[in-house]
Amino acid sequence: MDERPRSPSQSAPRWRWVLVVVLLVGLAAGLLSARPWDAPKYDCVVTARPGESIQKAIDAAENGDVICLARGEWTENLVIDKSVTLVGWGAGRTSIGPARFHLPVVDIPGRNSEPVSVKMHGLSISWDGGHTGVAVGGTASAELSRCRVSGMLYGIQAVDSARLTLSDSSVSDSRQIAIVLLDSATARLDESRVLENRDLGIRISGSAEADLRDSEVSDNGGHGLSLLDEAAVTLTGCTVSDNGETGLSLVGHSTAQVLRTEVSGNSDRGFKADESATAELTGSSVLWNWHGVELTGSARVTVTDADISANRLDGVRAEGSAHVTISGSVLASNMRGVGLRGAATAQVDDCLIEDSWQYGIFSLSEGEVTGEGNRFSENGMDLGGNLPGSLRLPLREPVETLINWPDERFASLQEAMDALLPGGTLVLEPGTYTAGLVIGTEVSLEAGQGEVTFTGEREALPVLSLVDGAELRLVGVTVSGGSTGLSLAAGARAELVGCTVTGNTQGVHLSNSSSVNMSECSIAGNARSGVFATGTSHATITGCSVSNHMEYGIAAANSARVTVSDSVVTRCGWDGGIVLWDSSQAVLDGNTIVNNRGYGVAIYWHQCFPGAVWPFRGHISGRDNTIEENR
């Protein structure tokens, strides 16, 4: 039998047509079931359409009624004094704006004897120039889900004991503050967004409280969140980013708990606590801000299992009498991992501190810094200032009494020095070595047969940084090319014999209660000063040459002491060969102080400012000095 070939349409499997029909039916069913928009199914008591008054529908409603709003726009100021639900077709489809710009679009005063609970779903509350989107007061509660509040002077305000809940909603483009919580109001934000407001994102004051979960506060012109008085906030799984000032600012007695939250890219601080504020940061990231975390006043902050990285200045900065506790955290790629000033205190335990451009931890504070178990890697310098050496885990277990450098067993000079037992000696073969060393134990560094030079890792950092616990004996070594040749702080001690300190910004700098004993050394050609002692430090300089410094040869300030004997001080700067300030003391015996570009010996009274007289209260003594031909 002759059989004709079938056309492609005839040969197509029938299941393809069945699949198309099923998909079309499913799509139609989905569209029909969206009643209204993608809201939960509500039993509408009444449906208002554009041109019909929402306020009249509210006035006629009973407690618990659901008022549905069709697609469209309304211009009304609503006052709601009963428990009702307003349901729209979705933000951008059902919109309410103010008829009177100086009044809230939705006002829930909450003055009734019975608590009022108002729910809003799928609405836009917006107008360019309106005063307040939603105002809640008294004991009322307002719950907004899948709503958008935008374009107002203030987005949402909650006062008195009101309660506010936002779920999958946004507050944006407010001309001042997006959300304001006053008095003892409370708010909870779930999966919501506070974005692109011209000033603050959220302000919380009085004893108000806010709980944000999986929400975002970003791109606001001022602080992301600002807490005052005794306000409190909890952030869990949130993002606070790219705000024009501080991401999260706490002042007064305010408190914050920050859990698994990213605080990033804010133009000022990521997180700041001032006055008596307290905070806990746990499992959170603080990235790409000016300072990561800053404490001032008497603030208290605890940082646990956090990542504080890539901030432009300090990862954590503490001033005043503030205290910070940091544990189990990573501080990476900041200018300084931790910076301390004033009388601030800190405890740092079991952290990884790496890739800091300057210091891993740096302290100019008089306060105590404690901790242990911290790993340091690839920092400009691990420790600097008033710190204990015990903060830092050694790169090697100290088991050696004598090491001849270079030694292929050790990857760096720091590693070799860490391998020395207390009292051990590192003998250096002739050569130039990049130092940037932190010394916090008892060691000797000695030149072998020939010239040995230590140079700085970077010009902005010391060549050798001595912290508490350091007892260094340095013999026959040249120290050059740093911001400071030797920086001694805390209770560090050093003895320099036959050394040269040259080509630094400052030769030797002492602070706190540190001390140095220099004999037969040359301190020459440093850009600013030769030896500068502050705090209660003490420098003993015997048989040395101090020359060619731009500002001064030897100086002491605060209550520091210098003892200079049988030394030459010459060709130093305009301030003088030897300069004393404040309550410092000097003993000068048998020295030659000649040909300096300023004074030979100067005692300064601070009279630089009108009406300010800070007299010298120290003491200077000595004999048999030759002081002549100074300018």
mmCIF file of N, CA and C in Angstrom, residues 100-204:
data_model
loop_
_atom_site.group_PDB
_atom_site.id
_atom_site.type_symbol
_atom_site.label_atom_id
_atom_site.label_comp_id
_atom_site.label_asym_id
_atom_site.label_seq_id
_atom_site.Cartn_x
_atom_site.Cartn_y
_atom_site.Cartn_z
ATOM 1 N N ARG A 100 -2.998 66.972 53.415
ATOM 2 C CA ARG A 100 -2.378 68.059 54.165
ATOM 3 C C ARG A 100 -0.939 67.649 54.473
ATOM 4 N N PHE A 101 0.017 68.407 53.935
ATOM 5 C CA PHE A 101 1.414 67.998 54.011
ATOM 6 C C PHE A 101 1.971 68.030 55.435
ATOM 7 N N HIS A 102 1.388 68.847 56.330
ATOM 8 C CA HIS A 102 1.945 68.964 57.682
ATOM 9 C C HIS A 102 1.428 67.875 58.619
ATOM 10 N N LEU A 103 0.566 67.005 58.135
ATOM 11 C CA LEU A 103 0.012 65.925 58.956
ATOM 12 C C LEU A 103 0.515 64.573 58.459
ATOM 13 N N PRO A 104 0.544 63.563 59.343
ATOM 14 C CA PRO A 104 0.916 62.223 58.881
ATOM 15 C C PRO A 104 -0.079 61.697 57.851
ATOM 16 N N VAL A 105 0.405 60.887 56.931
ATOM 17 C CA VAL A 105 -0.497 60.215 56.004
ATOM 18 C C VAL A 105 -1.349 59.214 56.769
ATOM 19 N N VAL A 106 -0.725 58.436 57.654
ATOM 20 C CA VAL A 106 -1.451 57.500 58.518
ATOM 21 C C VAL A 106 -1.085 57.828 59.960
ATOM 22 N N ASP A 107 -2.075 58.240 60.735
ATOM 23 C CA ASP A 107 -1.859 58.612 62.136
ATOM 24 C C ASP A 107 -2.607 57.620 63.014
ATOM 25 N N ILE A 108 -1.841 56.936 63.878
ATOM 26 C CA ILE A 108 -2.427 55.968 64.805
ATOM 27 C C ILE A 108 -2.088 56.450 66.208
ATOM 28 N N PRO A 109 -2.899 57.340 66.787
ATOM 29 C CA PRO A 109 -2.508 58.002 68.042
ATOM 30 C C PRO A 109 -2.500 57.093 69.256
ATOM 31 N N GLY A 110 -3.296 56.024 69.250
ATOM 32 C CA GLY A 110 -3.272 55.055 70.346
ATOM 33 C C GLY A 110 -3.684 55.611 71.679
ATOM 34 N N ARG A 111 -4.667 56.501 71.692
ATOM 35 C CA ARG A 111 -5.091 57.124 72.950
ATOM 36 C C ARG A 111 -6.284 56.395 73.580
ATOM 37 N N ASN A 112 -6.801 55.364 72.927
ATOM 38 C CA ASN A 112 -7.946 54.629 73.467
ATOM 39 C C ASN A 112 -7.557 53.862 74.720
ATOM 40 N N SER A 113 -8.547 53.562 75.530
ATOM 41 C CA SER A 113 -8.289 52.753 76.728
ATOM 42 C C SER A 113 -7.894 51.336 76.355
ATOM 43 N N GLU A 114 -8.428 50.838 75.219
ATOM 44 C CA GLU A 114 -8.059 49.520 74.737
ATOM 45 C C GLU A 114 -6.947 49.667 73.687
ATOM 46 N N PRO A 115 -5.939 48.798 73.705
ATOM 47 C CA PRO A 115 -4.864 48.892 72.719
ATOM 48 C C PRO A 115 -5.396 48.747 71.298
ATOM 49 N N VAL A 116 -4.841 49.532 70.402
ATOM 50 C CA VAL A 116 -5.220 49.516 68.996
ATOM 51 C C VAL A 116 -4.122 48.829 68.205
ATOM 52 N N SER A 117 -4.522 47.892 67.318
ATOM 53 C CA SER A 117 -3.569 47.188 66.463
ATOM 54 C C SER A 117 -3.979 47.390 65.012
ATOM 55 N N VAL A 118 -3.100 48.046 64.242
ATOM 56 C CA VAL A 118 -3.384 48.347 62.840
ATOM 57 C C VAL A 118 -2.393 47.600 61.966
ATOM 58 N N LYS A 119 -2.946 46.894 60.959
ATOM 59 C CA LYS A 119 -2.100 46.173 60.011
ATOM 60 C C LYS A 119 -2.263 46.777 58.620
ATOM 61 N N MET A 120 -1.139 46.901 57.906
ATOM 62 C CA MET A 120 -1.154 47.407 56.534
ATOM 63 C C MET A 120 -0.344 46.468 55.667
ATOM 64 N N HIS A 121 -0.911 46.103 54.540
ATOM 65 C CA HIS A 121 -0.248 45.157 53.650
ATOM 66 C C HIS A 121 -0.374 45.640 52.209
ATOM 67 N N GLY A 122 0.769 45.598 51.483
ATOM 68 C CA GLY A 122 0.739 45.877 50.053
ATOM 69 C C GLY A 122 0.389 47.304 49.711
ATOM 70 N N LEU A 123 0.915 48.289 50.468
ATOM 71 C CA LEU A 123 0.594 49.696 50.245
ATOM 72 C C LEU A 123 1.864 50.497 49.986
ATOM 73 N N SER A 124 1.735 51.572 49.204
ATOM 74 C CA SER A 124 2.742 52.620 49.122
ATOM 75 C C SER A 124 2.213 53.835 49.858
ATOM 76 N N ILE A 125 3.041 54.359 50.761
ATOM 77 C CA ILE A 125 2.698 55.599 51.454
ATOM 78 C C ILE A 125 3.784 56.580 51.056
ATOM 79 N N SER A 126 3.461 57.447 50.135
ATOM 80 C CA SER A 126 4.526 58.271 49.556
ATOM 81 C C SER A 126 3.971 59.563 48.998
ATOM 82 N N TRP A 127 4.807 60.579 49.046
ATOM 83 C CA TRP A 127 4.504 61.855 48.417
ATOM 84 C C TRP A 127 5.740 62.722 48.546
ATOM 85 N N ASP A 128 6.060 63.449 47.526
ATOM 86 C CA ASP A 128 7.226 64.308 47.559
ATOM 87 C C ASP A 128 6.892 65.565 48.354
ATOM 88 N N GLY A 129 7.299 65.583 49.629
ATOM 89 C CA GLY A 129 7.080 66.769 50.438
ATOM 90 C C GLY A 129 6.172 66.553 51.619
ATOM 91 N N GLY A 130 5.616 65.364 51.816
ATOM 92 C CA GLY A 130 4.790 65.109 52.978
ATOM 93 C C GLY A 130 5.608 65.102 54.251
ATOM 94 N N HIS A 131 4.931 65.311 55.398
ATOM 95 C CA HIS A 131 5.661 65.411 56.659
ATOM 96 C C HIS A 131 6.056 64.041 57.202
ATOM 97 N N THR A 132 5.084 63.177 57.482
ATOM 98 C CA THR A 132 5.345 61.866 58.071
ATOM 99 C C THR A 132 4.491 60.833 57.361
ATOM 100 N N GLY A 133 5.091 59.694 57.050
ATOM 101 C CA GLY A 133 4.325 58.630 56.413
ATOM 102 C C GLY A 133 3.381 57.962 57.390
ATOM 103 N N VAL A 134 3.944 57.375 58.462
ATOM 104 C CA VAL A 134 3.140 56.683 59.468
ATOM 105 C C VAL A 134 3.585 57.174 60.839
ATOM 106 N N ALA A 135 2.624 57.586 61.674
ATOM 107 C CA ALA A 135 2.903 58.000 63.051
ATOM 108 C C ALA A 135 2.117 57.106 63.988
ATOM 109 N N VAL A 136 2.835 56.525 64.954
ATOM 110 C CA VAL A 136 2.204 55.611 65.913
ATOM 111 C C VAL A 136 2.521 56.111 67.320
ATOM 112 N N GLY A 137 1.509 56.181 68.191
ATOM 113 C CA GLY A 137 1.726 56.667 69.539
ATOM 114 C C GLY A 137 0.923 55.903 70.561
ATOM 115 N N GLY A 138 0.957 56.403 71.778
ATOM 116 C CA GLY A 138 0.226 55.775 72.871
ATOM 117 C C GLY A 138 0.651 54.333 73.073
ATOM 118 N N THR A 139 -0.345 53.454 73.179
ATOM 119 C CA THR A 139 -0.066 52.027 73.331
ATOM 120 C C THR A 139 -0.395 51.260 72.049
ATOM 121 N N ALA A 140 -0.549 51.991 70.952
ATOM 122 C CA ALA A 140 -0.945 51.356 69.690
ATOM 123 C C ALA A 140 0.199 50.548 69.105
ATOM 124 N N SER A 141 -0.171 49.638 68.196
ATOM 125 C CA SER A 141 0.825 48.893 67.434
ATOM 126 C C SER A 141 0.476 49.006 65.960
ATOM 127 N N ALA A 142 1.516 49.083 65.144
ATOM 128 C CA ALA A 142 1.349 49.149 63.693
ATOM 129 C C ALA A 142 2.223 48.087 63.063
ATOM 130 N N GLU A 143 1.638 47.321 62.149
ATOM 131 C CA GLU A 143 2.374 46.269 61.455
ATOM 132 C C GLU A 143 2.266 46.513 59.951
ATOM 133 N N LEU A 144 3.427 46.736 59.313
ATOM 134 C CA LEU A 144 3.483 46.966 57.878
ATOM 135 C C LEU A 144 4.161 45.773 57.216
ATOM 136 N N SER A 145 3.471 45.152 56.263
ATOM 137 C CA SER A 145 4.079 44.052 55.528
ATOM 138 C C SER A 145 3.989 44.346 54.036
ATOM 139 N N ARG A 146 5.095 44.146 53.355
ATOM 140 C CA ARG A 146 5.184 44.411 51.918
ATOM 141 C C ARG A 146 4.675 45.810 51.569
ATOM 142 N N CYS A 147 5.098 46.768 52.389
ATOM 143 C CA CYS A 147 4.733 48.167 52.169
ATOM 144 C C CYS A 147 5.974 48.976 51.804
ATOM 145 N N ARG A 148 5.731 50.150 51.223
ATOM 146 C CA ARG A 148 6.825 51.059 50.891
ATOM 147 C C ARG A 148 6.437 52.454 51.365
ATOM 148 N N VAL A 149 7.325 53.053 52.184
ATOM 149 C CA VAL A 149 7.127 54.418 52.673
ATOM 150 C C VAL A 149 8.262 55.248 52.096
ATOM 151 N N SER A 150 7.927 56.278 51.332
ATOM 152 C CA SER A 150 8.995 57.022 50.655
ATOM 153 C C SER A 150 8.590 58.463 50.420
ATOM 154 N N GLY A 151 9.617 59.321 50.251
ATOM 155 C CA GLY A 151 9.414 60.697 49.837
ATOM 156 C C GLY A 151 8.918 61.628 50.909
ATOM 157 N N MET A 152 8.869 61.205 52.170
ATOM 158 C CA MET A 152 8.332 62.042 53.240
ATOM 159 C C MET A 152 9.487 62.767 53.951
ATOM 160 N N LEU A 153 9.133 63.726 54.817
ATOM 161 C CA LEU A 153 10.138 64.342 55.668
ATOM 162 C C LEU A 153 10.652 63.306 56.668
ATOM 163 N N TYR A 154 9.736 62.645 57.355
ATOM 164 C CA TYR A 154 10.045 61.504 58.220
ATOM 165 C C TYR A 154 9.245 60.320 57.696
ATOM 166 N N GLY A 155 9.900 59.179 57.576
ATOM 167 C CA GLY A 155 9.181 58.020 57.064
ATOM 168 C C GLY A 155 8.179 57.488 58.059
ATOM 169 N N ILE A 156 8.675 57.005 59.216
ATOM 170 C CA ILE A 156 7.806 56.438 60.256
ATOM 171 C C ILE A 156 8.281 56.969 61.597
ATOM 172 N N GLN A 157 7.330 57.368 62.455
ATOM 173 C CA GLN A 157 7.649 57.791 63.814
ATOM 174 C C GLN A 157 6.818 56.977 64.801
ATOM 175 N N ALA A 158 7.508 56.429 65.805
ATOM 176 C CA ALA A 158 6.820 55.707 66.880
ATOM 177 C C ALA A 158 7.233 56.322 68.202
ATOM 178 N N VAL A 159 6.257 56.721 69.029
ATOM 179 C CA VAL A 159 6.535 57.407 70.291
ATOM 180 C C VAL A 159 5.753 56.735 71.417
ATOM 181 N N ASP A 160 5.918 57.278 72.619
ATOM 182 C CA ASP A 160 5.244 56.748 73.814
ATOM 183 C C ASP A 160 5.615 55.271 73.989
ATOM 184 N N SER A 161 4.621 54.400 74.104
ATOM 185 C CA SER A 161 4.882 52.960 74.244
ATOM 186 C C SER A 161 4.430 52.191 73.012
ATOM 187 N N ALA A 162 4.409 52.862 71.891
ATOM 188 C CA ALA A 162 3.926 52.242 70.659
ATOM 189 C C ALA A 162 4.843 51.111 70.217
ATOM 190 N N ARG A 163 4.250 50.207 69.419
ATOM 191 C CA ARG A 163 4.995 49.080 68.855
ATOM 192 C C ARG A 163 4.871 49.113 67.345
ATOM 193 N N LEU A 164 6.017 48.930 66.697
ATOM 194 C CA LEU A 164 6.084 48.986 65.239
ATOM 195 C C LEU A 164 6.704 47.704 64.713
ATOM 196 N N THR A 165 6.099 47.130 63.679
ATOM 197 C CA THR A 165 6.650 45.945 63.033
ATOM 198 C C THR A 165 6.680 46.177 61.530
ATOM 199 N N LEU A 166 7.850 45.960 60.919
ATOM 200 C CA LEU A 166 7.992 46.022 59.467
ATOM 201 C C LEU A 166 8.431 44.652 58.976
ATOM 202 N N SER A 167 7.736 44.134 57.976
ATOM 203 C CA SER A 167 8.078 42.850 57.393
ATOM 204 C C SER A 167 8.146 43.001 55.885
ATOM 205 N N ASP A 168 9.284 42.679 55.311
ATOM 206 C CA ASP A 168 9.472 42.778 53.859
ATOM 207 C C ASP A 168 9.001 44.127 53.341
ATOM 208 N N SER A 169 9.389 45.182 54.035
ATOM 209 C CA SER A 169 8.968 46.538 53.685
ATOM 210 C C SER A 169 10.185 47.436 53.543
ATOM 211 N N SER A 170 9.969 48.635 52.998
ATOM 212 C CA SER A 170 11.075 49.567 52.809
ATOM 213 C C SER A 170 10.663 50.970 53.198
ATOM 214 N N VAL A 171 11.658 51.730 53.703
ATOM 215 C CA VAL A 171 11.490 53.158 53.993
ATOM 216 C C VAL A 171 12.637 53.867 53.297
ATOM 217 N N SER A 172 12.324 54.738 52.353
ATOM 218 C CA SER A 172 13.376 55.313 51.513
ATOM 219 C C SER A 172 13.068 56.760 51.160
ATOM 220 N N ASP A 173 14.131 57.459 50.717
ATOM 221 C CA ASP A 173 14.023 58.808 50.168
ATOM 222 C C ASP A 173 13.368 59.790 51.131
ATOM 223 N N SER A 174 13.517 59.576 52.429
ATOM 224 C CA SER A 174 13.039 60.563 53.401
ATOM 225 C C SER A 174 13.972 61.772 53.366
ATOM 226 N N ARG A 175 13.387 62.968 53.491
ATOM 227 C CA ARG A 175 14.225 64.150 53.433
ATOM 228 C C ARG A 175 15.002 64.363 54.725
ATOM 229 N N GLN A 176 14.576 63.749 55.811
ATOM 230 C CA GLN A 176 15.372 63.778 57.029
ATOM 231 C C GLN A 176 15.623 62.354 57.516
ATOM 232 N N ILE A 177 14.769 61.822 58.368
ATOM 233 C CA ILE A 177 15.045 60.526 58.998
ATOM 234 C C ILE A 177 14.002 59.516 58.557
ATOM 235 N N ALA A 178 14.463 58.311 58.251
ATOM 236 C CA ALA A 178 13.540 57.272 57.789
ATOM 237 C C ALA A 178 12.650 56.779 58.918
ATOM 238 N N ILE A 179 13.255 56.336 60.030
ATOM 239 C CA ILE A 179 12.486 55.788 61.151
ATOM 240 C C ILE A 179 12.959 56.465 62.435
ATOM 241 N N VAL A 180 12.012 56.975 63.217
ATOM 242 C CA VAL A 180 12.305 57.624 64.495
ATOM 243 C C VAL A 180 11.571 56.867 65.597
ATOM 244 N N LEU A 181 12.322 56.431 66.605
ATOM 245 C CA LEU A 181 11.738 55.758 67.766
ATOM 246 C C LEU A 181 12.072 56.585 69.001
ATOM 247 N N LEU A 182 11.048 57.008 69.738
ATOM 248 C CA LEU A 182 11.231 57.851 70.915
ATOM 249 C C LEU A 182 10.599 57.199 72.138
ATOM 250 N N ASP A 183 10.920 57.774 73.296
ATOM 251 C CA ASP A 183 10.317 57.367 74.562
ATOM 252 C C ASP A 183 10.584 55.881 74.809
ATOM 253 N N SER A 184 9.545 55.078 75.005
ATOM 254 C CA SER A 184 9.738 53.640 75.230
ATOM 255 C C SER A 184 9.135 52.825 74.083
ATOM 256 N N ALA A 185 9.082 53.416 72.907
ATOM 257 C CA ALA A 185 8.566 52.688 71.737
ATOM 258 C C ALA A 185 9.495 51.531 71.382
ATOM 259 N N THR A 186 8.922 50.520 70.723
ATOM 260 C CA THR A 186 9.703 49.374 70.269
ATOM 261 C C THR A 186 9.418 49.124 68.796
ATOM 262 N N ALA A 187 10.401 48.553 68.132
ATOM 263 C CA ALA A 187 10.226 48.246 66.709
ATOM 264 C C ALA A 187 10.937 46.952 66.386
ATOM 265 N N ARG A 188 10.342 46.228 65.439
ATOM 266 C CA ARG A 188 10.996 45.039 64.894
ATOM 267 C C ARG A 188 10.928 45.117 63.372
ATOM 268 N N LEU A 189 12.098 44.909 62.742
ATOM 269 C CA LEU A 189 12.183 44.904 61.287
ATOM 270 C C LEU A 189 12.652 43.529 60.838
ATOM 271 N N ASP A 190 11.853 42.883 60.010
ATOM 272 C CA ASP A 190 12.217 41.586 59.442
ATOM 273 C C ASP A 190 12.314 41.727 57.926
ATOM 274 N N GLU A 191 13.472 41.358 57.378
ATOM 275 C CA GLU A 191 13.672 41.367 55.931
ATOM 276 C C GLU A 191 13.206 42.685 55.313
ATOM 277 N N SER A 192 13.551 43.770 55.973
ATOM 278 C CA SER A 192 13.125 45.090 55.514
ATOM 279 C C SER A 192 14.331 45.949 55.181
ATOM 280 N N ARG A 193 14.064 47.106 54.548
ATOM 281 C CA ARG A 193 15.141 47.919 54.000
ATOM 282 C C ARG A 193 14.914 49.387 54.354
ATOM 283 N N VAL A 194 15.987 50.021 54.823
ATOM 284 C CA VAL A 194 15.991 51.460 55.098
ATOM 285 C C VAL A 194 17.084 52.045 54.214
ATOM 286 N N LEU A 195 16.685 52.617 53.090
ATOM 287 C CA LEU A 195 17.637 52.911 52.017
ATOM 288 C C LEU A 195 17.504 54.344 51.506
ATOM 289 N N GLU A 196 18.652 54.941 51.181
ATOM 290 C CA GLU A 196 18.714 56.168 50.385
ATOM 291 C C GLU A 196 17.892 57.297 50.977
ATOM 292 N N ASN A 197 17.924 57.416 52.296
ATOM 293 C CA ASN A 197 17.310 58.567 52.946
ATOM 294 C C ASN A 197 18.355 59.678 53.068
ATOM 295 N N ARG A 198 17.911 60.911 53.027
ATOM 296 C CA ARG A 198 18.873 62.001 52.884
ATOM 297 C C ARG A 198 19.673 62.270 54.146
ATOM 298 N N ASP A 199 19.139 61.917 55.309
ATOM 299 C CA ASP A 199 19.882 62.089 56.554
ATOM 300 C C ASP A 199 19.995 60.724 57.228
ATOM 301 N N LEU A 200 19.542 60.600 58.446
ATOM 302 C CA LEU A 200 19.703 59.352 59.188
ATOM 303 C C LEU A 200 18.798 58.248 58.647
ATOM 304 N N GLY A 201 19.291 57.034 58.799
ATOM 305 C CA GLY A 201 18.427 55.901 58.519
ATOM 306 C C GLY A 201 17.447 55.677 59.658
ATOM 307 N N ILE A 202 17.968 55.346 60.856
ATOM 308 C CA ILE A 202 17.119 55.063 62.023
ATOM 309 C C ILE A 202 17.678 55.806 63.229
ATOM 310 N N ARG A 203 16.823 56.561 63.931
ATOM 311 C CA ARG A 203 17.224 57.199 65.191
ATOM 312 C C ARG A 203 16.398 56.595 66.313
ATOM 313 N N ILE A 204 17.104 56.178 67.384
ATOM 314 C CA ILE A 204 16.455 55.555 68.540
ATOM 315 C C ILE A 204 16.924 56.312 69.774
#
